[in-house]
CSV table of C-alpha atoms in Angstrom, one decimal:
chain,number,residue,atom,x,y,z
A,1135,MET,CA,78.9,117.1,106.6
A,1136,PRO,CA,75.0,118.1,106.0
A,1137,GLU,CA,74.0,114.9,106.1
A,1138,SER,CA,73.0,114.2,102.0
A,1139,PRO,CA,72.2,111.0,100.3
A,1140,SER,CA,75.7,111.3,98.8
A,1141,THR,CA,77.3,111.1,102.7
A,1142,PRO,CA,77.4,107.9,103.3
A,1143,GLU,CA,79.0,106.5,100.5
A,1144,GLN,CA,82.1,108.6,101.0
A,1145,ALA,CA,82.2,108.0,104.4
A,1146,PHE,CA,82.4,104.0,103.6
A,1147,GLU,CA,85.2,105.5,100.7
A,1148,ILE,CA,87.2,107.3,103.1
A,1149,ARG,CA,87.2,104.1,105.5
A,1150,LEU,CA,88.9,101.7,103.0
A,1151,GLU,CA,90.9,104.7,102.0
A,1152,LEU,CA,92.2,104.7,105.3
A,1153,ARG,CA,91.9,101.1,105.7
A,1154,LEU,CA,94.7,100.4,103.0
A,1155,VAL,CA,97.4,103.1,104.3
A,1156,LEU,CA,97.3,101.4,108.2
A,1157,HIS,CA,97.7,98.4,106.4
A,1158,GLN,CA,101.3,99.6,104.5
A,1159,LEU,CA,102.1,101.0,107.8
A,1160,GLY,CA,101.6,98.0,109.9
A,1161,GLU,CA,98.2,99.1,111.6
A,1162,PHE,CA,96.4,96.1,111.9
A,1163,ARG,CA,94.0,96.5,114.8
A,1164,ARG,CA,93.1,100.1,113.9
A,1165,ALA,CA,92.6,99.2,110.0
A,1166,LEU,CA,90.3,96.6,111.4
A,1167,GLU,CA,88.7,98.9,113.6
A,1168,ARG,CA,87.6,101.3,110.4
A,1169,LEU,CA,86.7,98.4,108.4
A,1170,ARG,CA,84.4,97.6,111.3
A,1171,GLU,CA,82.6,101.4,111.1
A,1172,ALA,CA,82.5,100.6,107.2
A,1173,GLU,CA,80.4,97.6,108.2
A,1174,SER,CA,78.4,99.5,110.2
A,1175,VAL,CA,77.9,101.6,107.2
A,1176,ALA,CA,77.3,99.4,104.1
A,1177,GLU,CA,74.2,97.8,107.2
A,1178,ARG,CA,72.7,101.0,107.2
A,1179,LEU,CA,72.8,101.5,103.4
A,1180,ASN,CA,71.4,98.0,103.0
A,1181,ASP,CA,73.6,97.3,99.9
A,1182,ASP,CA,75.7,93.5,99.0
A,1183,ARG,CA,78.6,94.4,97.6
A,1184,ARG,CA,79.7,96.8,99.8
A,1185,ARG,CA,79.4,94.4,102.4
A,1186,GLY,CA,80.6,91.9,100.7
A,1187,GLN,CA,84.0,94.4,100.1
A,1188,VAL,CA,84.4,94.7,103.9
A,1189,CYS,CA,84.1,90.9,104.5
A,1190,ALA,CA,87.4,91.1,102.1
A,1191,PHE,CA,88.9,93.1,104.0
A,1192,VAL,CA,89.0,91.9,107.4
A,1193,THR,CA,90.0,87.9,106.0
A,1194,ASN,CA,92.9,90.0,104.9
A,1195,VAL,CA,92.8,91.5,108.2
A,1196,HIS,CA,92.7,88.0,110.1
A,1197,ASN,CA,95.4,87.1,107.9
A,1198,ASN,CA,98.1,89.2,109.5
A,1199,LEU,CA,96.7,89.2,112.8
A,1200,GLY,CA,97.3,85.6,113.1
A,1201,GLU,CA,93.6,85.5,112.9
A,1202,LEU,CA,93.1,82.7,110.1
A,1203,ASP,CA,90.4,80.1,110.9
A,1204,GLU,CA,88.3,83.5,111.4
A,1205,ALA,CA,90.0,85.0,108.1
A,1206,LEU,CA,87.5,81.7,106.2
A,1207,VAL,CA,85.0,82.3,107.2
A,1208,THR,CA,84.8,85.9,106.9
A,1209,GLY,CA,86.4,85.0,103.1
A,1210,ALA,CA,83.6,82.0,102.5
A,1211,ARG,CA,81.2,85.0,103.4
A,1212,ALA,CA,82.8,87.7,100.9
A,1213,LEU,CA,82.6,84.8,98.2
A,1214,GLU,CA,78.9,84.3,98.6
A,1215,ILE,CA,78.4,87.4,98.6
A,1216,ALA,CA,80.8,87.5,94.9
A,1217,GLY,CA,78.9,84.2,94.0
A,1218,ARG,CA,75.2,86.1,94.3
A,1219,LEU,CA,76.0,89.4,93.0
A,1220,GLY,CA,78.0,87.4,89.7
A,1221,ASP,CA,81.1,90.1,90.8
A,1222,LEU,CA,84.0,89.2,89.2
A,1223,ARG,CA,86.3,91.9,91.5
A,1224,LEU,CA,84.9,90.9,94.3
A,1225,ARG,CA,85.7,87.1,93.9
A,1226,ILE,CA,88.9,88.1,91.9
A,1227,LEU,CA,89.9,90.4,95.6
A,1228,THR,CA,88.2,87.6,98.1
A,1229,THR,CA,90.4,85.1,97.1
A,1230,SER,CA,93.2,86.6,96.8
A,1231,PHE,CA,93.2,86.9,100.6
A,1232,LEU,CA,91.6,82.8,101.0
A,1233,GLU,CA,95.0,82.5,98.9
A,1234,GLN,CA,96.6,84.7,102.1
A,1235,ALA,CA,95.2,82.8,104.2
A,1236,HIS,CA,95.2,78.8,102.9
A,1237,HIS,CA,99.2,79.4,102.8
A,1238,TRP,CA,99.7,80.7,106.7
A,1239,ARG,CA,97.8,77.2,107.1
A,1240,GLY,CA,100.7,75.7,104.9
A,1241,GLU,CA,97.8,74.4,102.6
A,1242,TYR,CA,100.0,75.0,99.9
A,1243,GLU,CA,98.3,72.4,97.4
A,1244,ARG,CA,95.0,74.7,97.8
A,1245,VAL,CA,97.5,77.5,96.8
A,1246,VAL,CA,98.4,76.5,93.7
A,1247,GLU,CA,94.9,75.2,93.1
A,1248,LEU,CA,93.0,79.1,93.6
A,1249,ALA,CA,95.9,80.8,92.1
A,1250,THR,CA,95.5,78.8,88.4
A,1251,ASP,CA,92.2,78.9,89.1
A,1252,HIS,CA,92.0,82.7,89.3
A,1253,ARG,CA,95.0,83.4,86.9
A,1254,ALA,CA,93.1,81.4,84.4
A,1255,ALA,CA,89.3,83.9,85.6
A,1256,LEU,CA,91.1,87.6,85.5
A,1257,PRO,CA,90.7,89.2,82.7
A,1258,ALA,CA,94.2,90.5,80.5
A,1259,ASP,CA,93.0,93.3,81.3
A,1260,TRP,CA,93.2,94.0,84.5
A,1261,VAL,CA,96.4,92.7,85.6
A,1262,TYR,CA,96.5,95.7,87.4
A,1263,GLU,CA,94.0,96.2,89.3
A,1264,SER,CA,94.7,96.1,92.5
A,1265,PHE,CA,90.7,96.3,93.6
A,1266,GLY,CA,91.3,98.1,97.4
A,1267,ALA,CA,94.9,95.8,97.5
A,1268,PRO,CA,97.8,96.8,98.7
A,1269,VAL,CA,99.7,95.3,95.7
A,1270,PRO,CA,97.1,94.0,91.9
A,1271,ALA,CA,96.0,91.6,92.3
A,1272,SER,CA,97.5,89.7,89.7
A,1273,LEU,CA,100.8,89.4,92.5
A,1274,TYR,CA,99.6,87.8,94.8
A,1275,ASP,CA,98.3,85.2,92.9
A,1276,ARG,CA,102.4,85.0,91.9
A,1277,HIS,CA,103.3,85.9,94.5
A,1278,TYR,CA,101.8,83.2,96.9
A,1279,LEU,CA,102.0,80.6,94.2
A,1280,ILE,CA,106.0,81.6,94.2
A,1281,MET,CA,105.6,80.6,98.1
A,1282,SER,CA,103.4,77.0,97.6
A,1283,LEU,CA,105.1,76.1,94.6
A,1284,ALA,CA,108.9,75.7,96.8
A,1285,GLU,CA,107.2,74.9,99.9
A,1286,LEU,CA,105.8,71.7,97.9
A,1287,GLY,CA,109.5,71.6,95.9
A,1288,ARG,CA,107.8,72.5,92.7
A,1289,PHE,CA,111.0,75.4,92.1
A,1290,ALA,CA,111.6,74.5,88.5
A,1291,LYS,CA,107.0,75.5,88.3
A,1292,ALA,CA,108.0,78.6,90.5
A,1293,ALA,CA,110.0,80.3,88.6
A,1294,GLU,CA,108.4,79.8,85.5
A,1295,HIS,CA,106.4,82.6,87.0
A,1296,GLU,CA,109.5,84.5,89.0
A,1297,ALA,CA,110.5,86.8,86.5
A,1298,GLU,CA,107.4,87.8,85.1
A,1299,ALA,CA,106.4,89.0,88.9
A,1300,ILE,CA,108.8,90.8,88.6
A,1301,ARG,CA,108.7,92.9,85.3
A,1302,LEU,CA,105.2,94.0,86.2
A,1303,ALA,CA,105.9,94.5,89.9
A,1304,GLU,CA,108.6,96.5,89.0
A,1305,LEU,CA,106.7,98.9,86.2
A,1306,THR,CA,104.9,99.6,88.5
A,1307,GLN,CA,106.7,101.8,90.4
A,1308,HIS,CA,105.3,101.3,93.3
A,1309,PRO,CA,107.8,100.2,96.4
A,1310,PHE,CA,105.2,98.3,97.8
A,1311,THR,CA,104.5,96.6,94.9
A,1312,ILE,CA,108.3,95.9,94.3
A,1313,GLY,CA,109.2,94.5,97.6
A,1314,ASN,CA,106.8,92.0,97.7
A,1315,ALA,CA,107.5,90.6,94.0
A,1316,HIS,CA,110.9,90.5,95.8
A,1317,HIS,CA,110.1,89.0,99.0
A,1318,GLY,CA,108.4,85.9,97.0
A,1319,ALA,CA,111.4,84.9,94.9
A,1320,GLY,CA,114.1,85.4,97.4
A,1321,THR,CA,112.2,83.4,99.7
A,1322,LEU,CA,112.0,80.6,96.3
A,1323,HIS,CA,116.1,80.7,96.8
A,1324,LEU,CA,116.7,80.6,100.3
A,1325,LEU,CA,113.8,78.0,99.6
A,1326,LYS,CA,116.0,76.0,97.6
A,1327,GLY,CA,119.9,76.9,98.6
A,1328,ASP,CA,120.5,79.5,95.9
A,1329,TRP,CA,122.0,81.6,99.0
A,1330,ALA,CA,123.2,84.0,95.8
A,1331,ARG,CA,119.9,84.8,94.1
A,1332,ALA,CA,118.5,84.8,97.6
A,1333,ARG,CA,120.1,87.7,98.8
A,1334,ALA,CA,120.5,89.7,95.5
A,1335,GLN,CA,116.7,89.6,96.0
A,1336,PHE,CA,115.6,90.7,99.2
A,1337,GLU,CA,118.3,93.2,98.5
A,1338,HIS,CA,116.7,94.6,96.0
A,1339,GLY,CA,113.4,94.6,98.0
A,1340,ILE,CA,115.3,96.0,101.2
A,1341,ALA,CA,115.7,99.1,98.8
A,1342,ALA,CA,112.8,99.7,97.1
A,1343,LEU,CA,110.8,99.2,100.3
A,1344,ARG,CA,113.7,101.7,102.1
A,1345,THR,CA,112.6,104.1,99.6
A,1346,ALA,CA,109.1,104.2,101.2
A,1347,GLY,CA,110.6,104.8,105.3
A,1348,ASN,CA,110.9,102.4,107.5
A,1349,ALA,CA,107.4,102.0,108.5
A,1350,VAL,CA,106.4,99.7,106.4
A,1351,PHE,CA,106.1,96.3,107.4
A,1352,VAL,CA,106.9,94.3,104.9
A,1353,LEU,CA,110.4,95.9,105.6
A,1354,PRO,CA,111.3,93.8,109.0
A,1355,TYR,CA,111.0,90.4,107.3
A,1356,LEU,CA,113.2,90.6,104.4
A,1357,VAL,CA,115.8,92.4,106.7
A,1358,ALA,CA,114.8,89.6,108.6
A,1359,TYR,CA,115.7,86.3,105.3
A,1360,SER,CA,118.5,88.2,104.6
A,1361,ALA,CA,120.2,88.0,107.8
A,1362,TRP,CA,120.2,84.2,106.8
A,1363,ALA,CA,121.3,84.3,103.0
A,1364,LEU,CA,124.4,86.6,103.9
A,1365,ALA,CA,125.2,84.1,107.1
A,1366,GLN,CA,125.0,80.7,104.2
A,1367,LEU,CA,127.4,83.2,102.4
A,1368,ASP,CA,130.1,84.1,104.5
A,1369,GLU,CA,129.4,87.1,104.9
A,1370,LEU,CA,129.3,87.6,108.5
A,1371,SER,CA,130.0,91.6,109.3
A,1372,GLU,CA,126.6,92.5,107.1
A,1373,ALA,CA,124.4,89.7,109.2
A,1374,VAL,CA,125.5,90.8,112.4
A,1375,ASN,CA,124.6,94.1,111.3
A,1376,ARG,CA,120.7,92.5,109.9
A,1377,LEU,CA,120.2,90.9,112.5
A,1378,ARG,CA,120.4,94.1,115.1
A,1379,GLU,CA,118.3,96.0,112.7
A,1380,CYS,CA,115.8,93.5,112.3
A,1381,GLU,CA,114.6,92.2,115.3
A,1382,PRO,CA,113.6,95.5,117.5
A,1383,LEU,CA,111.8,96.3,114.8
A,1384,ILE,CA,110.0,93.1,114.5
A,1385,GLU,CA,109.3,93.2,118.3
A,1386,GLY,CA,107.9,96.2,117.5
A,1387,GLN,CA,105.2,94.3,114.9
A,1388,THR,CA,104.6,91.9,117.1
A,1389,ALA,CA,103.4,94.5,119.7
A,1390,ARG,CA,101.0,95.8,117.2
A,1391,GLY,CA,100.1,92.6,117.3
A,1392,LEU,CA,100.7,91.8,113.1
A,1393,LEU,CA,101.7,87.8,113.9
A,1394,ALA,CA,101.5,86.3,110.3
A,1395,HIS,CA,105.7,86.1,109.5
A,1396,ARG,CA,106.3,86.1,113.0
A,1397,GLY,CA,107.6,82.1,113.3
A,1398,TRP,CA,109.5,82.1,109.6
A,1399,ASP,CA,111.0,86.0,110.7
A,1400,TYR,CA,112.5,83.9,114.2
A,1401,HIS,CA,113.0,81.6,112.2
A,1402,SER,CA,115.0,82.7,109.8
A,1403,MET,CA,116.8,85.0,112.7
A,1404,GLY,CA,116.9,81.7,114.3
A,1405,ARG,CA,119.2,80.5,111.1
A,1406,ALA,CA,121.9,83.5,111.0
A,1407,CYS,CA,122.8,82.7,114.8
A,1408,LEU,CA,122.8,79.6,114.3
A,1409,LEU,CA,125.5,79.5,111.4
A,1410,LEU,CA,127.3,82.3,113.6
A,1411,CYS,CA,127.7,80.1,115.9
A,1412,ARG,CA,125.6,82.3,118.9
A,1413,LEU,CA,123.8,79.4,120.6
A,1414,ASP,CA,121.8,80.2,122.9
A,1415,GLU,CA,120.3,83.4,120.8
A,1416,ALA,CA,119.7,80.6,118.1
A,1417,ARG,CA,118.2,78.4,120.4
A,1418,ARG,CA,115.6,81.3,121.6
A,1419,LEU,CA,114.6,82.5,118.0
A,1420,ALA,CA,113.9,79.0,117.6
A,1421,ASP,CA,111.9,78.7,120.9
A,1422,ARG,CA,110.2,82.1,119.8
A,1423,ALA,CA,109.7,81.4,115.7
A,1424,LEU,CA,107.6,78.0,117.3
A,1425,GLU,CA,105.1,79.9,120.0
A,1426,SER,CA,104.4,82.2,117.2
A,1427,SER,CA,103.2,79.5,115.1
A,1428,PRO,CA,99.9,78.3,116.7
A,1429,SER,CA,98.2,78.6,114.1
A,1430,HIS,CA,100.9,78.2,111.9
A,1431,PRO,CA,102.3,74.5,111.1
A,1432,GLY,CA,104.5,75.4,108.0
A,1433,TYR,CA,106.2,77.5,109.5
A,1434,ALA,CA,106.2,75.6,113.6
A,1435,ALA,CA,107.4,72.6,111.3
A,1436,HIS,CA,111.0,74.5,110.1
A,1437,ALA,CA,111.1,75.9,113.6
A,1438,LEU,CA,111.1,72.7,114.8
A,1439,HIS,CA,114.2,71.6,112.5
A,1440,LEU,CA,115.7,74.3,113.4
A,1441,LEU,CA,115.8,73.1,117.5
A,1442,GLY,CA,116.8,70.2,115.7
A,1443,ASP,CA,119.4,71.1,113.8
A,1444,ILE,CA,120.7,73.2,117.4
A,1445,ALA,CA,121.0,69.8,119.4
A,1446,THR,CA,122.9,68.6,117.2
A,1447,HIS,CA,125.3,70.9,116.9
A,1448,PRO,CA,128.9,70.1,118.6
A,1449,ASP,CA,128.8,72.5,121.5
A,1450,ARG,CA,125.3,71.3,122.6
A,1451,PHE,CA,125.0,67.7,121.3
A,1452,ASP,CA,121.6,65.9,122.4
A,1453,ALA,CA,120.9,63.0,120.0
A,1454,GLU,CA,117.5,62.6,122.5
A,1455,ARG,CA,116.1,65.5,122.2
A,1456,ALA,CA,117.7,66.5,118.4
A,1457,GLU,CA,115.7,63.3,116.9
A,1458,ALA,CA,112.6,64.4,118.5
A,1459,HIS,CA,112.6,67.6,116.8
A,1460,TYR,CA,113.5,66.4,113.8
A,1461,ARG,CA,110.9,63.1,114.5
A,1462,LYS,CA,108.0,66.1,115.2
A,1463,ALA,CA,108.8,68.3,112.3
A,1464,LEU,CA,108.5,65.6,110.1
A,1465,ALA,CA,105.0,64.8,111.2
A,1466,LEU,CA,104.0,68.4,110.3
A,1467,ALA,CA,105.7,68.4,106.6
A,1468,GLU,CA,104.9,65.1,105.6
A,1469,PRO,CA,100.9,65.6,105.1
A,1470,ARG,CA,101.4,68.8,103.7
A,1471,GLY,CA,103.7,68.4,101.4
A,1472,MET,CA,107.1,70.2,101.3
A,1473,ARG,CA,109.0,68.1,100.6
A,1474,PRO,CA,112.0,70.4,100.5
A,1475,LEU,CA,112.1,70.4,104.9
A,1476,ILE,CA,111.3,66.7,104.4
A,1477,ALA,CA,114.4,65.7,103.2
A,1478,HIS,CA,116.3,67.9,105.3
A,1479,GLY,CA,114.6,65.7,107.6
A,1480,HIS,CA,116.3,62.9,106.7
A,1481,LEU,CA,119.4,64.3,106.5
A,1482,GLY,CA,119.3,65.9,110.2
A,1483,LEU,CA,117.8,62.6,110.8
A,1484,GLY,CA,121.2,60.6,108.7
A,1485,LYS,CA,123.7,62.7,110.6
A,1486,LEU,CA,122.5,62.1,113.9
A,1487,TYR,CA,122.6,58.4,113.2
A,1488,TRP,CA,125.9,58.4,111.7
A,1489,ARG,CA,127.3,60.3,115.0
A,1490,THR,CA,125.5,58.0,117.8
A,1491,GLY,CA,126.8,54.7,115.4
A,1492,THR,CA,123.3,53.1,114.0
A,1493,ARG,CA,124.8,52.9,110.8
A,1494,ASP,CA,122.1,51.6,109.4
A,1495,GLN,CA,119.0,54.1,110.1
A,1496,ALA,CA,121.9,56.3,109.0
A,1497,ARG,CA,122.5,55.4,105.3
A,1498,GLU,CA,118.5,54.5,104.8
A,1499,ASN,CA,117.5,58.9,106.0
A,1500,LEU,CA,120.6,60.0,103.7
A,1501,ALA,CA,119.9,58.0,100.5
A,1502,THR,CA,116.3,59.5,100.9
A,1503,ALA,CA,117.9,62.9,101.0
A,1504,THR,CA,120.1,62.4,99.0
A,1505,THR,CA,117.2,61.2,96.1
A,1506,MET,CA,115.0,64.2,97.1
A,1507,TYR,CA,117.5,66.5,96.7
A,1508,ARG,CA,118.5,65.3,93.1
A,1509,GLU,CA,114.4,65.1,92.1
A,1510,MET,CA,113.7,69.0,93.2
A,1511,ASP,CA,117.5,70.4,91.2
A,1512,MET,CA,118.9,71.2,94.6
A,1513,LYS,CA,122.1,71.0,93.7
A,1514,TYR,CA,123.7,72.6,97.4
A,1515,TRP,CA,121.8,70.6,99.5
A,1516,LEU,CA,122.7,67.4,97.7
A,1517,ASP,CA,126.1,68.1,97.6
A,1518,GLN,CA,126.0,68.3,101.7
A,1519,ALA,CA,123.6,65.2,101.6
A,1520,GLU,CA,126.3,63.5,99.2
A,1521,LEU,CA,129.6,64.1,101.2
A,1522,ALA,CA,127.6,62.3,104.3
A,1523,MET,CA,127.1,59.4,102.7
A,1524,THR,CA,130.7,59.8,101.5
A,1525,GLU,CA,131.5,60.1,105.6
A,1526,LEU,CA,129.4,57.0,106.2
A,1527,ALA,CA,131.5,55.1,103.1
């Protein structure tokens, strides 16, 4: 285009629009290239607001590439610019992406704090404002708030936000937004052990995303999570079909550098394989989950717990290895307040000690798990713990 005062501004906006499309296609490296070009334009214009926008969106890209330390740096810079300019839109946008970073860093209490303050600051008539993000900021808040509360075992509180998130998402008629909302709700029920409700949420999300084509980057991990729920419900052939579908999709995303969910994706597939008694695959996927989570301690804790469960399977029984994995999982989960996973760790140790004849330690760990499951109203897991206590008696 001929050079004019408006040409650099148009060049900047075009790159932001390309970044949004590339995001939904899972092309984060290419999105980062467009943002670096936009940053150069903002510098040429000497425009602080545009600099802040770029920093906010780069934060989101760093998150999805698994570069969480870098995300906190660019997010802090964007917040500093927002505060200096008094720009509420930029502040809201940046905080949404920082919630994402803190969730993936396993800092769940921090997510709850940010999301609670954020929702109070969001004007009521901005509920569907996305500020250039893939989904409205109000739904980003609810998404990471629901999943963080679930990791902390505050299921009743998470459920308060679930229905509203889905209602708001469905009104947008936007597949990506709808899929994202059902992803958060399904993860809540998956962590609680309510397998039928988890499956229903994932199926709704998958159906919405399929209307946008398989290129949408959220779809593969929803398929992975549904495999776990289906296996828990003994719908074994469907679980196998989902495993066959999702692994090549996830491997393709990994090849493009998308690492944010890999630990949880591989963990979910590993859980399904363990339930299907495909033990070699379960071990391979659990190892991949752990390898994929160097900056995601919450996901690493889940992967270690899965490795512990594999080591207690009758066909793979290794008491020393199982105990080591459970202890490592607890060491990551306890300082992060991951109460459901902590309870699972005690249940695993209790069953292990029962099998190795260490009855006092078995009784102590099973009692701890039972109490925690009852406090969190985790019925499925409470039944498992009580059955183990009965067998011990």
